[in-house]
Amino acid sequence: MSLCSSFNVFASYSPKPRTSFKNSNFVSQFQVKSSPLASTFQFHGSSTSLMFSRARLKPISSLDSGISEIATSSSFRNKSPKDVNVLVVGSTGYIGRFVVKELIKRGFNVIAVAREKSGIRGKNDKEETLKQLQGANVCFSDVTELDVLEKSVENLGFGIDVVVSCLASRNGGIKDSWKIDYEATKNSLLAGKKFGAKHFVLLSAICVQKPLLEFQRAKLKFEAELMDLAENKDPSFSYSIVRPTAFFKSLGGQVDIVKDGKPYVMFGDGKLCACKPISEQDLAAFIADCVLEENKINQVLPIGGPGKALTPLEQGEILFRILGREPKFLKVPIEIMDFVIGVLDFIAKIFPSVGEAAEFGKIGRYYAAESMLILDPETGEYSEEKTPSYGKDTLEDFFKKVIREGMAGQELGEQFF
């Protein structure tokens, strides 16, 4: 689930329609890196029709040489990026798109896994997806079905060096969290490892350090299994777990409201929580660093953006200053959320289907009161000083951009893959 402002979460979360992907007639389509001679080719079940130029992408670590040879070596770290095959799942999600672009910019051979209908509510068809992921080799598959995903990777015709997972549940609901944050992410690990991957970069979330929500528990379960694999079962395998703070877009939901003259809404006195927000570009760069940098091997890596931690009150003050207006705040008692959640929990005992709605309320409550900073185990307090900073993009610059250009294309929620 993407990080989001507590007010927007509480106000807008509702169960979303789900899509099932049980297609027995597997179709995998790839787009090769842009080139006058490049072309697209397809696999249809067991029969294969190929149309491509010899000038297309040269597959690295060919399966003809044997996956066993790949699996016994992590020598990809000694290679040039162009010789490293990186499988990205969650490639059409909000952060995933930035990660794909960053990896391509650095010269990696990127294989981006996507649904045939991607984006929020499956609004993007294959053509749109290929445009969004231009420069990557796009593989249409289904991460929720292990056998389908394994067939997709096998049909690539070459091995995988690194898997980067940007998968996130669409709405943070109970069922979706376990299906995506745990099961689909685990499928990506198993499929990648089967075909040679020796390193797994996981986009997680800093909030898992205090797990009160179902999506946090699902993420933690996968994290634990990933660490156990690398540290106890297969020492030749490695991981990097990235736990970012809030994303810029999760804090931009009230820009238009304030721009229209309405007050900035916050819970309590606006000082209940704080974060060191990081831009999508900076986060993508940090994730790309994890592919080859040895100092990030087998590490849990919390990361925030540059500058001091900001409370909702300070975020609002920045916004009013940019607009040149006198600050005007609407303070909402957080006890209102507690009351609503209590009612929903009670109803859920009688009507279990209401449990999802109660979970959405708990998500809003969590982000209203919990800081997206390192939780110091010694003091039990959130620590701005212990939360690492990375990048150069500031929230103030982001607000200025949103005031000019709006939030179009930065929709929250339903980040499936």
Short mmCIF file of N, CA, C and O in Angstrom, two decimals, residues 50 67 108 112 118 123 136 160 168 183 185 239 247 257 263 284 287 296 348 387 393 409:
data_model
loop_
_atom_site.label_atom_id
_atom_site.label_comp_id
_atom_site.label_asym_id
_atom_site.label_seq_id
_atom_site.Cartn_x
_atom_site.Cartn_y
_atom_site.Cartn_z
N LEU A 50 8.43 -15.91 -33.59
CA LEU A 50 9.38 -14.85 -33.29
C LEU A 50 9.56 -13.96 -34.51
O LEU A 50 9.68 -14.43 -35.62
N ILE A 67 21.29 -22.78 -16.14
CA ILE A 67 20.97 -21.95 -15.00
C ILE A 67 21.83 -22.31 -13.80
O ILE A 67 22.18 -21.48 -12.98
N PHE A 108 21.10 -0.55 -17.20
CA PHE A 108 20.79 -1.95 -16.92
C PHE A 108 19.87 -2.52 -18.00
O PHE A 108 19.12 -1.80 -18.65
N ALA A 112 10.61 -5.53 -17.38
CA ALA A 112 9.52 -5.03 -16.57
C ALA A 112 8.29 -5.93 -16.70
O ALA A 112 7.76 -6.10 -17.80
N SER A 118 -3.04 -2.76 -16.96
CA SER A 118 -2.30 -2.28 -15.79
C SER A 118 -2.87 -0.95 -15.32
O SER A 118 -3.79 -0.39 -15.91
N LYS A 123 -6.84 0.46 -16.15
CA LYS A 123 -7.23 1.42 -17.20
C LYS A 123 -6.26 1.46 -18.37
O LYS A 123 -6.61 1.97 -19.44
N ALA A 136 12.44 -0.44 -21.66
CA ALA A 136 12.53 -1.72 -20.95
C ALA A 136 12.00 -2.83 -21.85
O ALA A 136 11.32 -2.58 -22.83
N ILE A 160 18.19 -14.39 -15.00
CA ILE A 160 17.98 -13.15 -14.24
C ILE A 160 19.10 -13.02 -13.22
O ILE A 160 19.50 -13.99 -12.58
N ALA A 168 2.92 -3.52 -4.34
CA ALA A 168 2.21 -3.01 -3.17
C ALA A 168 0.73 -3.28 -3.35
O ALA A 168 0.20 -3.16 -4.47
N GLU A 183 2.10 -12.92 -0.90
CA GLU A 183 2.11 -14.04 -1.86
C GLU A 183 2.73 -13.66 -3.20
O GLU A 183 3.60 -14.37 -3.71
N THR A 185 4.69 -11.16 -3.94
CA THR A 185 6.10 -10.81 -3.76
C THR A 185 6.94 -12.07 -3.61
O THR A 185 8.04 -12.17 -4.16
N TYR A 239 20.07 -9.80 -0.24
CA TYR A 239 18.89 -8.93 -0.31
C TYR A 239 19.25 -7.51 0.10
O TYR A 239 20.26 -7.27 0.77
N PHE A 247 6.02 9.40 0.73
CA PHE A 247 6.31 9.91 -0.61
C PHE A 247 5.73 11.33 -0.73
O PHE A 247 4.75 11.67 -0.08
N ILE A 257 -7.04 22.05 -2.45
CA ILE A 257 -8.03 22.52 -1.48
C ILE A 257 -7.61 23.86 -0.90
O ILE A 257 -8.38 24.82 -0.83
N PRO A 263 -9.40 25.67 4.30
CA PRO A 263 -8.36 25.45 5.32
C PRO A 263 -7.61 24.15 5.12
O PRO A 263 -8.11 23.22 4.47
N ALA A 284 13.74 6.19 -6.21
CA ALA A 284 14.10 5.30 -7.31
C ALA A 284 15.62 5.21 -7.45
O ALA A 284 16.17 4.14 -7.71
N ILE A 287 16.95 2.96 -4.69
CA ILE A 287 16.67 1.55 -5.00
C ILE A 287 17.64 1.05 -6.06
O ILE A 287 18.15 -0.07 -5.98
N LYS A 296 25.17 -2.30 0.66
CA LYS A 296 23.73 -2.43 0.89
C LYS A 296 23.27 -3.88 0.88
O LYS A 296 22.08 -4.16 0.93
N ALA A 348 -18.30 -5.42 12.50
CA ALA A 348 -17.57 -6.50 11.82
C ALA A 348 -17.71 -7.83 12.55
O ALA A 348 -17.59 -8.89 11.93
N THR A 387 16.98 8.83 11.41
CA THR A 387 16.38 8.53 10.11
C THR A 387 17.28 9.07 9.01
O THR A 387 17.46 10.28 8.88
N ASP A 393 15.68 16.54 -3.62
CA ASP A 393 14.36 17.13 -3.86
C ASP A 393 13.68 17.46 -2.53
O ASP A 393 13.68 16.65 -1.60
N GLY A 409 -2.08 12.48 -12.80
CA GLY A 409 -1.15 11.38 -13.01
C GLY A 409 -0.51 10.87 -11.74
O GLY A 409 0.35 10.00 -11.77
#
